[in-house]
mmCIF file of C-alpha atoms in Angstrom:
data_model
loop_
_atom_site.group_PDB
_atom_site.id
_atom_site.type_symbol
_atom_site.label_atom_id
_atom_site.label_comp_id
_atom_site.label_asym_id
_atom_site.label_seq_id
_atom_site.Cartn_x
_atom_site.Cartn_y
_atom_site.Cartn_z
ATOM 1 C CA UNK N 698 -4.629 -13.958 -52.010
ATOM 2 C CA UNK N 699 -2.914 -15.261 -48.742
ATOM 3 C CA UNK N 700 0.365 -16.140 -48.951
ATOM 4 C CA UNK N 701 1.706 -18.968 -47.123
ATOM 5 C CA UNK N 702 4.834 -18.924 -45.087
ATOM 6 C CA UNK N 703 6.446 -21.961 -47.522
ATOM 7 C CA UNK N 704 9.834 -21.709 -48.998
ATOM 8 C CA UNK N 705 9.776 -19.993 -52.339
ATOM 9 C CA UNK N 706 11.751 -21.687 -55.053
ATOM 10 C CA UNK N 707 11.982 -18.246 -57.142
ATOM 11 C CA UNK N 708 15.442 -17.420 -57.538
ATOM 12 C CA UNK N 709 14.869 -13.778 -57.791
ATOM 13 C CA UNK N 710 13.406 -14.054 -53.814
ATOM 14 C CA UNK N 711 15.955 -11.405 -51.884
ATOM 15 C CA UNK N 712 17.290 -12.448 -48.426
ATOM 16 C CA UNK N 713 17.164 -10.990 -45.088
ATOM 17 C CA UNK N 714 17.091 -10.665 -41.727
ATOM 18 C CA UNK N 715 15.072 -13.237 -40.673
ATOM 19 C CA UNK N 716 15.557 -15.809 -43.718
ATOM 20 C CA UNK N 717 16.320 -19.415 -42.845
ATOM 21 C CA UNK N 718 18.955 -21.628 -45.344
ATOM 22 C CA UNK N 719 19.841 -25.382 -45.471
ATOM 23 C CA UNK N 720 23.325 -25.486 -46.447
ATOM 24 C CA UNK N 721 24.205 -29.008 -47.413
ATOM 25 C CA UNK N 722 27.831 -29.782 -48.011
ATOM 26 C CA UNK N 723 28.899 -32.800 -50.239
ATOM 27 C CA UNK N 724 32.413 -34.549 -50.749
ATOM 28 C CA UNK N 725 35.829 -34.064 -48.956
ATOM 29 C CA UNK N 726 33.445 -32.340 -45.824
ATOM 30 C CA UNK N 727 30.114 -33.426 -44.779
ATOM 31 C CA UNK N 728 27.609 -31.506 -43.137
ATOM 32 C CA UNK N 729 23.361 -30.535 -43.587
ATOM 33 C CA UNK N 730 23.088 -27.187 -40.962
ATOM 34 C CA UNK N 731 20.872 -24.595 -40.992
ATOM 35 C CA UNK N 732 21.171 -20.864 -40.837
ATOM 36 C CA UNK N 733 19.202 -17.929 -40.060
ATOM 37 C CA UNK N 734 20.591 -14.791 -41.522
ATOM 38 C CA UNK N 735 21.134 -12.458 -38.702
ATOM 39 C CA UNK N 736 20.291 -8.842 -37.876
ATOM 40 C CA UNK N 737 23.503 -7.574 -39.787
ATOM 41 C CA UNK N 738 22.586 -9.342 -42.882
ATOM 42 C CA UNK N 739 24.959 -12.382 -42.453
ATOM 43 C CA UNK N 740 25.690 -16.189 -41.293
ATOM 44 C CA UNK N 741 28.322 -17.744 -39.975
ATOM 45 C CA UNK N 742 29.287 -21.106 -41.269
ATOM 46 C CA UNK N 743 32.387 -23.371 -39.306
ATOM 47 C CA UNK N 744 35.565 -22.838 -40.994
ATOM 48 C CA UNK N 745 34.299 -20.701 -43.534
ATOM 49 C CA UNK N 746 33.203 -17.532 -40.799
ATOM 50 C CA UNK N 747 30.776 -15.204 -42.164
ATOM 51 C CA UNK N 748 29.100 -14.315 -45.289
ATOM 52 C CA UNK N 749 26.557 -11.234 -45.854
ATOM 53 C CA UNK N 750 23.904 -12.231 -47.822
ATOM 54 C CA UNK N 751 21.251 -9.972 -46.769
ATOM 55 C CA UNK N 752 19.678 -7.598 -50.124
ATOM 56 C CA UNK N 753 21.336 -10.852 -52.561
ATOM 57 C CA UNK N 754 18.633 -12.848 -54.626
ATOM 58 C CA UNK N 755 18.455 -16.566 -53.686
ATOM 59 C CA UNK N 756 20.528 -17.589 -56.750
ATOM 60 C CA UNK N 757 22.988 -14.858 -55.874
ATOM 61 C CA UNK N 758 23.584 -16.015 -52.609
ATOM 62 C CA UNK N 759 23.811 -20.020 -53.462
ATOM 63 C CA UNK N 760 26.448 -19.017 -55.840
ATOM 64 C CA UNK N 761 28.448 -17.080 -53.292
ATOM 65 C CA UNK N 762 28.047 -19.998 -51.024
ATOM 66 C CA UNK N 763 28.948 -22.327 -53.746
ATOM 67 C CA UNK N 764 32.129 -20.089 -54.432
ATOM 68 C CA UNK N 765 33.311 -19.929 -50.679
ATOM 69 C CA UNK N 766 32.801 -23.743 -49.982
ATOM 70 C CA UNK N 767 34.831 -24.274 -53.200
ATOM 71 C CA UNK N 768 37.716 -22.188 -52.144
ATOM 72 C CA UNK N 769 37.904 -23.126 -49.037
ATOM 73 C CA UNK N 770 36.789 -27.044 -49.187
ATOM 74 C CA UNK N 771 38.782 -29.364 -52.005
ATOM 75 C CA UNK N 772 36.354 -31.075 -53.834
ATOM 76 C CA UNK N 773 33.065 -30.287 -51.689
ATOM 77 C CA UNK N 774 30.146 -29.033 -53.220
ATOM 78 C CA UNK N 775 27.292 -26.751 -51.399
ATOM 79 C CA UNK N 776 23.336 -26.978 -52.061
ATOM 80 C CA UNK N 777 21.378 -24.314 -50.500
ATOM 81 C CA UNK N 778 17.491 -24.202 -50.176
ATOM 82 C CA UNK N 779 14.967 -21.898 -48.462
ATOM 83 C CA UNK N 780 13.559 -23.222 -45.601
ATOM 84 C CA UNK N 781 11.536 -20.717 -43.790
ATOM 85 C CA UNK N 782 10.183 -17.127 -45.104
ATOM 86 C CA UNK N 783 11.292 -13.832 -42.270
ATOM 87 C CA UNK N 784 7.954 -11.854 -41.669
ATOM 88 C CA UNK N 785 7.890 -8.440 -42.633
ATOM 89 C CA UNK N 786 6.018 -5.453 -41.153
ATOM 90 C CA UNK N 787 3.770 -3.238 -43.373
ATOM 91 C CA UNK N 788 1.898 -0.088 -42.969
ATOM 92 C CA UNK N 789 -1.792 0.065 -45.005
ATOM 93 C CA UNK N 790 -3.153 3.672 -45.371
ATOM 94 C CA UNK N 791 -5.243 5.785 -46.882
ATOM 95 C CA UNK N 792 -8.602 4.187 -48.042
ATOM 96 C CA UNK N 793 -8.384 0.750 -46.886
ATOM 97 C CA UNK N 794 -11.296 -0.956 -44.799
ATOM 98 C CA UNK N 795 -8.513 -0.978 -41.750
ATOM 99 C CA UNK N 796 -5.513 0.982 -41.827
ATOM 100 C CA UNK N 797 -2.618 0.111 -39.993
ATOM 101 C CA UNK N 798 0.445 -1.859 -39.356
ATOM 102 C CA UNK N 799 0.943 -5.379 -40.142
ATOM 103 C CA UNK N 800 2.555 -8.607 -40.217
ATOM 104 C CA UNK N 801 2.575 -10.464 -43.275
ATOM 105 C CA UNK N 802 5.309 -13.125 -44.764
ATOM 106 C CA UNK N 803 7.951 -12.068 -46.914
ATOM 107 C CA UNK N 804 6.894 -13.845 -50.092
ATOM 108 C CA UNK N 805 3.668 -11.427 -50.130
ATOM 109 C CA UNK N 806 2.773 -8.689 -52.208
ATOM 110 C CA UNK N 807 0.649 -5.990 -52.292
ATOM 111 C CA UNK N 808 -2.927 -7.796 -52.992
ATOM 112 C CA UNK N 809 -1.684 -9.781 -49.713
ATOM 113 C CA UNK N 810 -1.381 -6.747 -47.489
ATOM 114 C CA UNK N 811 -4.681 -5.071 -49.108
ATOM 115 C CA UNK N 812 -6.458 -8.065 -48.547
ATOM 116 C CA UNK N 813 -5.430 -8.520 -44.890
ATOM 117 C CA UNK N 814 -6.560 -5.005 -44.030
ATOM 118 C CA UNK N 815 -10.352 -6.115 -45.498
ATOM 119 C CA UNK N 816 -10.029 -4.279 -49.233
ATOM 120 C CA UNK N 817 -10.668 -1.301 -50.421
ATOM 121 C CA UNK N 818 -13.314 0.976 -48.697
ATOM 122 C CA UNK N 819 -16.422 2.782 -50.475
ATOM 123 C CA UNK N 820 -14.170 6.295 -51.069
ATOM 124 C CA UNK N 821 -11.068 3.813 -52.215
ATOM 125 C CA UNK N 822 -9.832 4.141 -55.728
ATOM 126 C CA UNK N 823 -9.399 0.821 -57.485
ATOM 127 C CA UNK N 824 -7.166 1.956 -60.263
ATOM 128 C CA UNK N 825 -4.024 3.723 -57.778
ATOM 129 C CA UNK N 826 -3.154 1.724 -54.759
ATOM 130 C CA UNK N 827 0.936 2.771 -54.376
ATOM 131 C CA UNK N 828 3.902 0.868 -52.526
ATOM 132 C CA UNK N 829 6.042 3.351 -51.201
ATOM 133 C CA UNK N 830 9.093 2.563 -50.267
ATOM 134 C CA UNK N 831 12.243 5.141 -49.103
ATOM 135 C CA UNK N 832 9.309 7.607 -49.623
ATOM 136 C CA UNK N 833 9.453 6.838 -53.321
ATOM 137 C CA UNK N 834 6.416 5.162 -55.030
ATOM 138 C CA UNK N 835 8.134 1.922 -55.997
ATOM 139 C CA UNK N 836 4.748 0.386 -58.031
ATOM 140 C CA UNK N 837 1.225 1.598 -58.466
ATOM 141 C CA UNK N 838 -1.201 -1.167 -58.704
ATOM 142 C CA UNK N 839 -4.641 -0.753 -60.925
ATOM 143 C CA UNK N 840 -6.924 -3.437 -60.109
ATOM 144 C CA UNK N 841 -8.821 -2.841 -63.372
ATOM 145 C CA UNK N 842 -5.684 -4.134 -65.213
ATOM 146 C CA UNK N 843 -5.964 -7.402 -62.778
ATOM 147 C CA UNK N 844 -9.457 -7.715 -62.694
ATOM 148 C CA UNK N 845 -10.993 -6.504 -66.070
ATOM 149 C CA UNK N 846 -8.054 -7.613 -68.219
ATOM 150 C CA UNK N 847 -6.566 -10.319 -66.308
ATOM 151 C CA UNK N 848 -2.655 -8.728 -66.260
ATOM 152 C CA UNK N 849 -1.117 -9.162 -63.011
ATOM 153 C CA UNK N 850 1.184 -6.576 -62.716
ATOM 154 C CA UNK N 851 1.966 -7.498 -59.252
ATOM 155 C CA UNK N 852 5.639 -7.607 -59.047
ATOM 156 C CA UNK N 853 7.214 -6.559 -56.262
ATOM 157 C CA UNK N 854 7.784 -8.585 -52.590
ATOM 158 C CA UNK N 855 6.925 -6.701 -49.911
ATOM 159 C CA UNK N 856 9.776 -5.402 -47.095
ATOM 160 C CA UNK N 857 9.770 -4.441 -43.605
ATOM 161 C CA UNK N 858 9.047 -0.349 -43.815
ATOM 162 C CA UNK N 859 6.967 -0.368 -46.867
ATOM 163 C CA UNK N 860 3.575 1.534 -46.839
ATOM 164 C CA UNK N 861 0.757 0.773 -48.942
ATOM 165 C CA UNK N 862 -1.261 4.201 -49.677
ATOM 166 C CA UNK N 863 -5.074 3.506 -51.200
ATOM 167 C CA UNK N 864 -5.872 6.613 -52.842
ATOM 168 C CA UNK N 865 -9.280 8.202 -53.060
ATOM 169 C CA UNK N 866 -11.344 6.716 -55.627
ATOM 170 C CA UNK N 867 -10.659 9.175 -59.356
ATOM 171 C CA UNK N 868 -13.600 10.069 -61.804
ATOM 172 C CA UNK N 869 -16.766 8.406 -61.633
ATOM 173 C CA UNK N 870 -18.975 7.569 -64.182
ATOM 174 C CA UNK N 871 -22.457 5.520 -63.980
ATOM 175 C CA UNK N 872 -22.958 3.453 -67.459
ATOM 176 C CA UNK N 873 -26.468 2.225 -66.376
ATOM 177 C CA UNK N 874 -27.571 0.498 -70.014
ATOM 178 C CA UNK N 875 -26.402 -1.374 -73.425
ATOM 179 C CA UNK N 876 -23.909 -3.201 -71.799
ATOM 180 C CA UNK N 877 -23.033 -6.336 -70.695
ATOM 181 C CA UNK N 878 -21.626 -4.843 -67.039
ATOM 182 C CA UNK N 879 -23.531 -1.685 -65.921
ATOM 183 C CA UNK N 880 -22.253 -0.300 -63.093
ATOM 184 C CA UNK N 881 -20.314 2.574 -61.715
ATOM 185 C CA UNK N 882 -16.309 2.859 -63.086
ATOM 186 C CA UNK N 883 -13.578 4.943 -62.004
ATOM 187 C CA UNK N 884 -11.607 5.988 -64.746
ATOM 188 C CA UNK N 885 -7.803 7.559 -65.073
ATOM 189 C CA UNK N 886 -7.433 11.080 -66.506
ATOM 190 C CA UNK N 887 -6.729 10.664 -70.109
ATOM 191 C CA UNK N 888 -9.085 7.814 -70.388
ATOM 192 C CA UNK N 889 -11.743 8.078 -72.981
ATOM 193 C CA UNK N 890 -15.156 7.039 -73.689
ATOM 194 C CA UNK N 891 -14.416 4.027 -75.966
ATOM 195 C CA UNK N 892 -12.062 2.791 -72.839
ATOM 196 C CA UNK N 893 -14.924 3.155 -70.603
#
């Protein structure tokens, strides 16, 4: 599950500080620079002065780009790529093999940063890890749905501030026979025997 720090070609990817951009102009002006957006969620490009772009989607942004260079530049056209992913900070609690804070790349997600603090410990619950962000649970993860079922429901990047709470592990129950997997299973209130 570790990400690499590669440019990610996903439009959706959100900028920030930290982000680096190749802006390559084509036609009446001529230029191939890169720019790393700065602490105030902006670059500066020559003649054009500066653009926010921090909390805009990759596609987002290349179209504002696009936009600028086209009323500003006659007939120049502007390509923008991702050249280098900002690191974020993260904090891991609860029941995780080592809690704490750390550094991961922006293009990871919440198996990254679970992964990096060694899994889940022997008290961890594998069906409610949250990421909390703002102190609002932004997505609960259940592994069961990954592992089991093969649904990655995995959507969200991670950002500088998020925390990533393991809960205790829920209900218990030891099927120890007649199956093809005995073993111990957590299970979510609600669930029922035939789910088990």
């Amino acid at each position: 599950f570790m990400p690499l720090n590669e440019p990610n070609f996903d439009s959706s990817y959100i900028l920030d500080f930290g982000d680096v951009l190749k802006i390559q102009l084509i036609g009446q002006v001529m230029s191939d620079e890169s720019y790393e957006i700065k602490r105030d969620g902006s670059i500066t490009i020559e003649d054009l002065g500066k653009i926010v772009l921090s909390g805009l989607s990759l596609e987002e942004a290349s179209n504002l780009i696009k936009q600028e260079v086209a009323d500003t530049f006659i007939g120049t056209n502007a390509y923008t790529t991702l050249t280098n992913i900002r690191d974020v900070q993260v904090v891991i609690t609860g029941n995780a093999y080592n809690p704490g804070i750390y550094t991961l790349s922006g293009n990871s997600n919440i198996l990254h940063a679970i992964t990096m603090a060694g899994g889940i410990d022997d008290n961890g619950s594998y069906r409610k890890i949250d990421l909390i962000r703002n102190n609002q649970v932004l997505e609960t993860l259940d592994l069961y749905e990954l592992f089991v079922f093969g649904m990655n429901n995995v959507n969200t990047r991670l950002r500088t501030g998020d925390s990533i709470l393991v809960s205790p592990r829920l209900n218990t129950v030891n099927v120890l026979s007649g199956v093809n997997r005995p073993s111990l299973y957590e299970m979510k209130k609600g669930e029922t025997f035939s789910d088990l």
